[in-house]
Short mmCIF file of C-alpha atoms in Angstrom, two decimals:
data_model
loop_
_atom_site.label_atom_id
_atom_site.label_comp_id
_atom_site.label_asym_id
_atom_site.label_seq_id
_atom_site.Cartn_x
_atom_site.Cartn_y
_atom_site.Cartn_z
CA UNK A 88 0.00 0.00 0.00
CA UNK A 89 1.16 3.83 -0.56
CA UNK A 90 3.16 5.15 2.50
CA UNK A 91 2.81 8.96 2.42
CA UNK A 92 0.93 9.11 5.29
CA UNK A 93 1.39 8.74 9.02
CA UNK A 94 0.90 5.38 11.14
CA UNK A 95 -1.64 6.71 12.75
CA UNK A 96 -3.81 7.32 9.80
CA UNK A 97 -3.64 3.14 9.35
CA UNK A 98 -0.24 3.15 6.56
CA UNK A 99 2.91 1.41 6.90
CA UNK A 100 5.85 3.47 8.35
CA UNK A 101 8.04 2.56 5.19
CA UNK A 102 7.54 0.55 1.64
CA UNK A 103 9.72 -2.21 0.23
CA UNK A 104 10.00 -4.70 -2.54
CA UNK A 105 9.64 -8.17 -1.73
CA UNK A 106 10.62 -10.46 -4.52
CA UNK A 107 9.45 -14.26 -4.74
CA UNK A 108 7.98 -17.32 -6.83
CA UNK A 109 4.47 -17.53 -7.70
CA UNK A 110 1.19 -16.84 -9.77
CA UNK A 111 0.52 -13.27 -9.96
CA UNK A 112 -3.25 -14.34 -11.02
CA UNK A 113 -4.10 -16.45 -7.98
CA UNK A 114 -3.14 -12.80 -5.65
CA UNK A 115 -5.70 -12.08 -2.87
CA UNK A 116 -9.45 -10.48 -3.85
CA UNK A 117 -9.24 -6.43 -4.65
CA UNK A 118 -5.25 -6.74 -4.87
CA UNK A 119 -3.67 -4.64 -7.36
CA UNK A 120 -1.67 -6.51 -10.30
CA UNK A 121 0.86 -3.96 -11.89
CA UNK A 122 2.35 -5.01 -15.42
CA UNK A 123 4.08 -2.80 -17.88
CA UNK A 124 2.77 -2.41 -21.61
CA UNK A 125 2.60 -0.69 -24.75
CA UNK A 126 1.23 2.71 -25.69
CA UNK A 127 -0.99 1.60 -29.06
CA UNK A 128 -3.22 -0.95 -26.44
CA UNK A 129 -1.79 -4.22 -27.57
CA UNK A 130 -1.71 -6.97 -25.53
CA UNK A 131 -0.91 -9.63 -27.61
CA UNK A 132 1.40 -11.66 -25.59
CA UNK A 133 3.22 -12.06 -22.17
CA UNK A 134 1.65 -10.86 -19.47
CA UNK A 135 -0.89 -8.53 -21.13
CA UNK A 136 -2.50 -11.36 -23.07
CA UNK A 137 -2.89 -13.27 -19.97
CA UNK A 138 -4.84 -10.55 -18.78
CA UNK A 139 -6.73 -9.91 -21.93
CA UNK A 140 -7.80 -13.15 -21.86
CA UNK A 141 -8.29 -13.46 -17.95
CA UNK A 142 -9.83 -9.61 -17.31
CA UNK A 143 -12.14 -9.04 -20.53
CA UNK A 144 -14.19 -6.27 -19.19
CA UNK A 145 -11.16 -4.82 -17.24
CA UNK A 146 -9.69 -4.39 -21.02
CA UNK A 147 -12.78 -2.64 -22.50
CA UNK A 148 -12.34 -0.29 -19.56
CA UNK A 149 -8.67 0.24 -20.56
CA UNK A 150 -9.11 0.65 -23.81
CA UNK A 151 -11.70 2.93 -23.33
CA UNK A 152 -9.48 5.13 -21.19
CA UNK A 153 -6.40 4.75 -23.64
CA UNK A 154 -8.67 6.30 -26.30
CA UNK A 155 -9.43 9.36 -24.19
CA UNK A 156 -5.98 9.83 -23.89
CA UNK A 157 -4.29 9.31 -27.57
CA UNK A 158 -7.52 9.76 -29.78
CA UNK A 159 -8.45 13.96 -30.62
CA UNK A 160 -6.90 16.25 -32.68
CA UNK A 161 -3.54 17.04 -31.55
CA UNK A 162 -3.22 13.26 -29.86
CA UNK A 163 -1.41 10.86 -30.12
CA UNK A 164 0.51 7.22 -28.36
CA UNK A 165 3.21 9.69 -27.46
CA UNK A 166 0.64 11.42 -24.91
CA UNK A 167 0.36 8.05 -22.99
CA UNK A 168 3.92 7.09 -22.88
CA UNK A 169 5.12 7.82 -18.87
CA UNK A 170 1.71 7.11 -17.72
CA UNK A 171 -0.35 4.27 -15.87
CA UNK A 172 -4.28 3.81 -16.08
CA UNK A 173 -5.22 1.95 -13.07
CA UNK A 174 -8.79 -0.38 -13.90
CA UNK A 175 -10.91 -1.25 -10.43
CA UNK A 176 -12.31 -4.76 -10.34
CA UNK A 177 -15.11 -5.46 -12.80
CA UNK A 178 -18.53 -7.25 -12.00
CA UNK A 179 -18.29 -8.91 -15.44
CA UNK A 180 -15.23 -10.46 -14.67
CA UNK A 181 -15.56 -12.57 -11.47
CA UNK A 182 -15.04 -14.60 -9.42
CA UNK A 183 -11.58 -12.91 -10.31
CA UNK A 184 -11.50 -9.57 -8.38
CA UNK A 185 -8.43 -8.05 -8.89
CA UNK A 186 -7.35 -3.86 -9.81
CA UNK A 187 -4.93 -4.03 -13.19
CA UNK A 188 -2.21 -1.25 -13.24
CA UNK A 189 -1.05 -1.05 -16.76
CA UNK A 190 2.11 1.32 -16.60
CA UNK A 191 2.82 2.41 -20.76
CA UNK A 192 6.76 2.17 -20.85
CA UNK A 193 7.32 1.94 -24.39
CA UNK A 194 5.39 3.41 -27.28
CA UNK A 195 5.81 0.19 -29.52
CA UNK A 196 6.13 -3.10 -29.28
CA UNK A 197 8.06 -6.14 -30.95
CA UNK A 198 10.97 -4.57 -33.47
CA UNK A 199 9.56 -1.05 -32.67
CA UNK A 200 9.67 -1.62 -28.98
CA UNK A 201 11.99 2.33 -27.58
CA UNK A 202 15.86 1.60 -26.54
CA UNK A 203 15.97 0.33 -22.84
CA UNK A 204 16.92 3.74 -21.84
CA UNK A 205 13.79 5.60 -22.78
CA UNK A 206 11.86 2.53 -21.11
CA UNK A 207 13.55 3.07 -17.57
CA UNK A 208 12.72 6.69 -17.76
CA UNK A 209 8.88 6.10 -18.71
CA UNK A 210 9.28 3.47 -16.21
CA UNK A 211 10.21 5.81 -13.31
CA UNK A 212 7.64 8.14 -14.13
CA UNK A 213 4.55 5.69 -14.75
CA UNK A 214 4.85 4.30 -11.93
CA UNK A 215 4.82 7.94 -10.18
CA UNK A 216 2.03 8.27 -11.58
CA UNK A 217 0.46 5.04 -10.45
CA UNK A 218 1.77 5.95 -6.66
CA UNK A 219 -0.27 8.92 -7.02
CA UNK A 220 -3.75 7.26 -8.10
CA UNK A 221 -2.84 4.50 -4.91
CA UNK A 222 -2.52 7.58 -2.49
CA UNK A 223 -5.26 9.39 -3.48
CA UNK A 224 -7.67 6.46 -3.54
CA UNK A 225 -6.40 5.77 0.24
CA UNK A 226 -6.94 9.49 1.01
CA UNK A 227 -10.82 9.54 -0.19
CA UNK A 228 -11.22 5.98 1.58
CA UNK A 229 -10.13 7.13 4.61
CA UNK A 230 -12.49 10.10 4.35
CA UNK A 231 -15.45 8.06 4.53
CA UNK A 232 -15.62 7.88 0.50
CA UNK A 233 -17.15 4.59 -0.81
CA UNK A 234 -14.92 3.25 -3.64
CA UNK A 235 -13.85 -0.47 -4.16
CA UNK A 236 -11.43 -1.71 -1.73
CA UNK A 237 -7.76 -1.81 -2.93
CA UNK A 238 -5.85 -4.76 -1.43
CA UNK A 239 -1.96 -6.18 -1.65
CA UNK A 240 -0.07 -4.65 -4.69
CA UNK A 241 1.42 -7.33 -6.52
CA UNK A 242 3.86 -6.95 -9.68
CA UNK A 243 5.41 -8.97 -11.86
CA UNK A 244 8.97 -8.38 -13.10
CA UNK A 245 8.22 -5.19 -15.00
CA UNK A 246 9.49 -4.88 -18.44
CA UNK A 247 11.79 -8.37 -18.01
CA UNK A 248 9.92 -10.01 -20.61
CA UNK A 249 8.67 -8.78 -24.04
CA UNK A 250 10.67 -5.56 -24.09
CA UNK A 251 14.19 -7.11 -22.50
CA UNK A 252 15.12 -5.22 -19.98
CA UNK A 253 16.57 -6.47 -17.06
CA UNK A 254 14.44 -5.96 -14.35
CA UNK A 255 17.47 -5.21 -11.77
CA UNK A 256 17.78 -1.64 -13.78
CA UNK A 257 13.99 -1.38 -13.61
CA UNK A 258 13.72 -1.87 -10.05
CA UNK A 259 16.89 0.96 -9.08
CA UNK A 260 14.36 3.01 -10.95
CA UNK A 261 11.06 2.27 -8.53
CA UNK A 262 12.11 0.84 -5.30
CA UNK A 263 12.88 4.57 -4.11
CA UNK A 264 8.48 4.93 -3.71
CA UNK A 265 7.01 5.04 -0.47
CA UNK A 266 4.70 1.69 -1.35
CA UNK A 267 4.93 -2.28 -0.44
CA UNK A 268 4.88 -4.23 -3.75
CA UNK A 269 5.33 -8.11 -3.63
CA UNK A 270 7.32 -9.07 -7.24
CA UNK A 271 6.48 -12.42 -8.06
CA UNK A 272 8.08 -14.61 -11.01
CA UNK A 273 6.86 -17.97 -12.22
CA UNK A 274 8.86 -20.87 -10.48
CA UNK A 275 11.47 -22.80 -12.88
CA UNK A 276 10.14 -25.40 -14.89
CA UNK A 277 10.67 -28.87 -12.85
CA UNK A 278 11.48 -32.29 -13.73
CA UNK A 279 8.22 -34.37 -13.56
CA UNK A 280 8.46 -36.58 -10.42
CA UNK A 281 7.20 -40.30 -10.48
CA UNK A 282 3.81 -40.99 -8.77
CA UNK A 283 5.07 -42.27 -4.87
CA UNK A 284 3.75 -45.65 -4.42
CA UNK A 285 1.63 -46.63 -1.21
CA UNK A 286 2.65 -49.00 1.11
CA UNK A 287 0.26 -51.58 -0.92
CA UNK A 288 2.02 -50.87 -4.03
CA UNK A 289 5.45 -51.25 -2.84
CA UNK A 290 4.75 -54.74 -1.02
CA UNK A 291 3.10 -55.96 -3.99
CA UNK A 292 6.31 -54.86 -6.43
CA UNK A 293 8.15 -56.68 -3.98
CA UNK A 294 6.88 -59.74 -4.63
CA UNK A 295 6.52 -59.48 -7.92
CA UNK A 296 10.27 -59.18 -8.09
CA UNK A 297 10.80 -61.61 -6.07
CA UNK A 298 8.84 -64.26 -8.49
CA UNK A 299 10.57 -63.04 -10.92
CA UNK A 300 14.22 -64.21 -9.42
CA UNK A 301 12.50 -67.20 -8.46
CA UNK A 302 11.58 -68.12 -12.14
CA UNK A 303 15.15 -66.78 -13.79
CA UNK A 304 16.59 -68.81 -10.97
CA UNK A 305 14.37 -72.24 -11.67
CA UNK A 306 15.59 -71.67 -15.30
CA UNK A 307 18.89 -71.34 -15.09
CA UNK A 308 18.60 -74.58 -13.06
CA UNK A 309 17.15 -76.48 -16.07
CA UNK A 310 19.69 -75.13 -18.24
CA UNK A 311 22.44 -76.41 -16.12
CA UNK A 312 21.31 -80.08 -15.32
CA UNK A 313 20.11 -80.26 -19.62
CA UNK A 314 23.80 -79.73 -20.37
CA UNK A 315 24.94 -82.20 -17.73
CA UNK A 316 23.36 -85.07 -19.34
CA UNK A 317 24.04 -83.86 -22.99
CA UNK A 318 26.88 -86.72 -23.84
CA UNK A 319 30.89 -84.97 -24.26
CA UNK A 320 31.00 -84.27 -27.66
CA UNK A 321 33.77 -86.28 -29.00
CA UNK A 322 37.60 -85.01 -29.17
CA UNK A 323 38.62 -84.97 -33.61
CA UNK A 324 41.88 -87.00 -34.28
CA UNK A 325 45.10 -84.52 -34.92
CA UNK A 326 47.17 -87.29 -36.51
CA UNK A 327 46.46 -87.91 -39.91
CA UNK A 328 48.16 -91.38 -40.31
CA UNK A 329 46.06 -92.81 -37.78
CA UNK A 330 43.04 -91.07 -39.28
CA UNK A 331 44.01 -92.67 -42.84
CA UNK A 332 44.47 -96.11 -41.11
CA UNK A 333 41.05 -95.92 -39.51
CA UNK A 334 39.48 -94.77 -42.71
CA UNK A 335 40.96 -97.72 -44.85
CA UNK A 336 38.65 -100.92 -45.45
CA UNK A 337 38.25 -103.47 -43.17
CA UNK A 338 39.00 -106.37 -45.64
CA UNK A 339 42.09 -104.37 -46.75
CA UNK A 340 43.23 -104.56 -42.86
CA UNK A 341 42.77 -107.93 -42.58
CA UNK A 342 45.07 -108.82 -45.60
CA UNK A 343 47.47 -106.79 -44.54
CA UNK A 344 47.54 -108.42 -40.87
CA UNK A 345 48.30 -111.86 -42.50
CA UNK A 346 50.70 -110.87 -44.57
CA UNK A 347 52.54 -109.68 -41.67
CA UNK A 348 51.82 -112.98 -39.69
CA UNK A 349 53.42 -114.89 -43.11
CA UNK A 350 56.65 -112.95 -42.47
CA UNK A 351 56.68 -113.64 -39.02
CA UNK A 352 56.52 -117.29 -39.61
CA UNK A 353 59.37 -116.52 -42.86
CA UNK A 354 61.57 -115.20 -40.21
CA UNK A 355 61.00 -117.52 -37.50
CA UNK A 356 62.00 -120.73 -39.61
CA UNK A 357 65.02 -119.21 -41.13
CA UNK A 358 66.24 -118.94 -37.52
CA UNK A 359 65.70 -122.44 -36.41
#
């Protein structure tokens, strides 16, 4: 909330910027959701689309209001540059109750987005400006005037995204402003975890591995004892005159065993 005033009258002593991780969109009812965007009232991507598509009505209002401001003789985008148009909560678009602060930092957008420089200087002063409408609407509440409530001020990295600045030099240019704003930025993407199994699950897995080694165990069994009683296959002969002598016929062997008994005898009378 704005800070210009005393304690007593029910504001903080002091503003800050708080940074952390989470959806800007799913912020408190009546908060404020600032975002940064282009003069000529397109939002067609980042975080204006989102809201396009999430705040309908809040974008009639908007462009309604940017209209006033660049449309007339004389008029142009130029006149909105450096300024913010702050949109209440609209009936048309709940349940989501939120205030959109759309601070105009660069005339273009895409290739004809304005150098970084020019965007930290409409920076600085937009979001003046949007201090001012936050401390005025506090004044006239706390003066009995009925106006929708204003909330938490959320903001998301301002100008980080579509128009490249880092938002380190865009925050030296705002965190100087009496006013608590809460930064948040989407978490980084994580790996997708497995499903933890219950206690059922697990004991049943359990067993189902241990069947498992049960059966590859019975099998390698039955391998085993198959190749036990499979007969030694048998050892080939090296020497080839025994494998010619095995191979001859078995009538040719037997003539050639008598012949050698005939010499035997020869022999055996020539020595009596």
């Amino acid at each position: 909330m704005a800070n210009g005033n005393t304690a007593e009258e029910g504001w903080l002593p002091a503003g800050k910027f708080t940074e952390g991780f989470g959806d800007i969109f799913k912020a408190p009812d009546n908060s404020v959701l600032i975002h940064a965007c282009n003069c000529l009232g397109s939002w067609g991507g980042g975080v204006a689309l989102r809201m396009k598509q999430l705040y309908p009505h809040a974008h009639s209002v908007y462009q309604s209001r940017l209209r006033d401001i660049t449309s007339g003789r004389c008029r142009s985008a130029h006149d909105a540059l450096a300024q913010c148009i702050l949109v209440p909560p609209q009936p048309g678009d709940a349940p989501r109750k939120h205030w959109l602060a759309c601070l105009h930092t660069s005339i273009g957008h895409g290739r004809n987005v304005d150098p970084a420089d020019s965007i930290l200087e409409a920076t600085q002063c937009a979001f003046g400006d949007f201090y001012t409408q936050v401390d005025d609407h506090q004044k006239a509440v706390a003066k009995g005037k009925k106006l929708p409530k204003m909330g938490r001020i959320f903001s998301v990295k301002l100008n980080s995204g579509l128009f490249g600045v880092p938002w380190e030099d865009t925050r030296k240019m705002i965190n100087y402003w009496p006013i608590d704003v809460e930064v948040l930025d989407l978490p980084p993407p994580n790996q997708p975890q497995k499903p933890q199994a219950t206690r059922k699950d697990t004991g049943r897995k359990k067993s189902d591995e241990a069947a498992e080694l049960k059966k590859g165990t019975a099998k390698k069994d039955a391998i085993t004892e198959k190749k036990k009683q499979q007969p030694a296959p048998a050892v080939e002969e090296t020497n080839p005159r025994k494998r010619k002598s095995d191979e001859k016929d078995p009538k040719e062997k037997k003539g050639s065993s008598e012949k050698r008994q005939k010499k035997k005898d020869v022999k055996g009378k020539h020595a009596v």
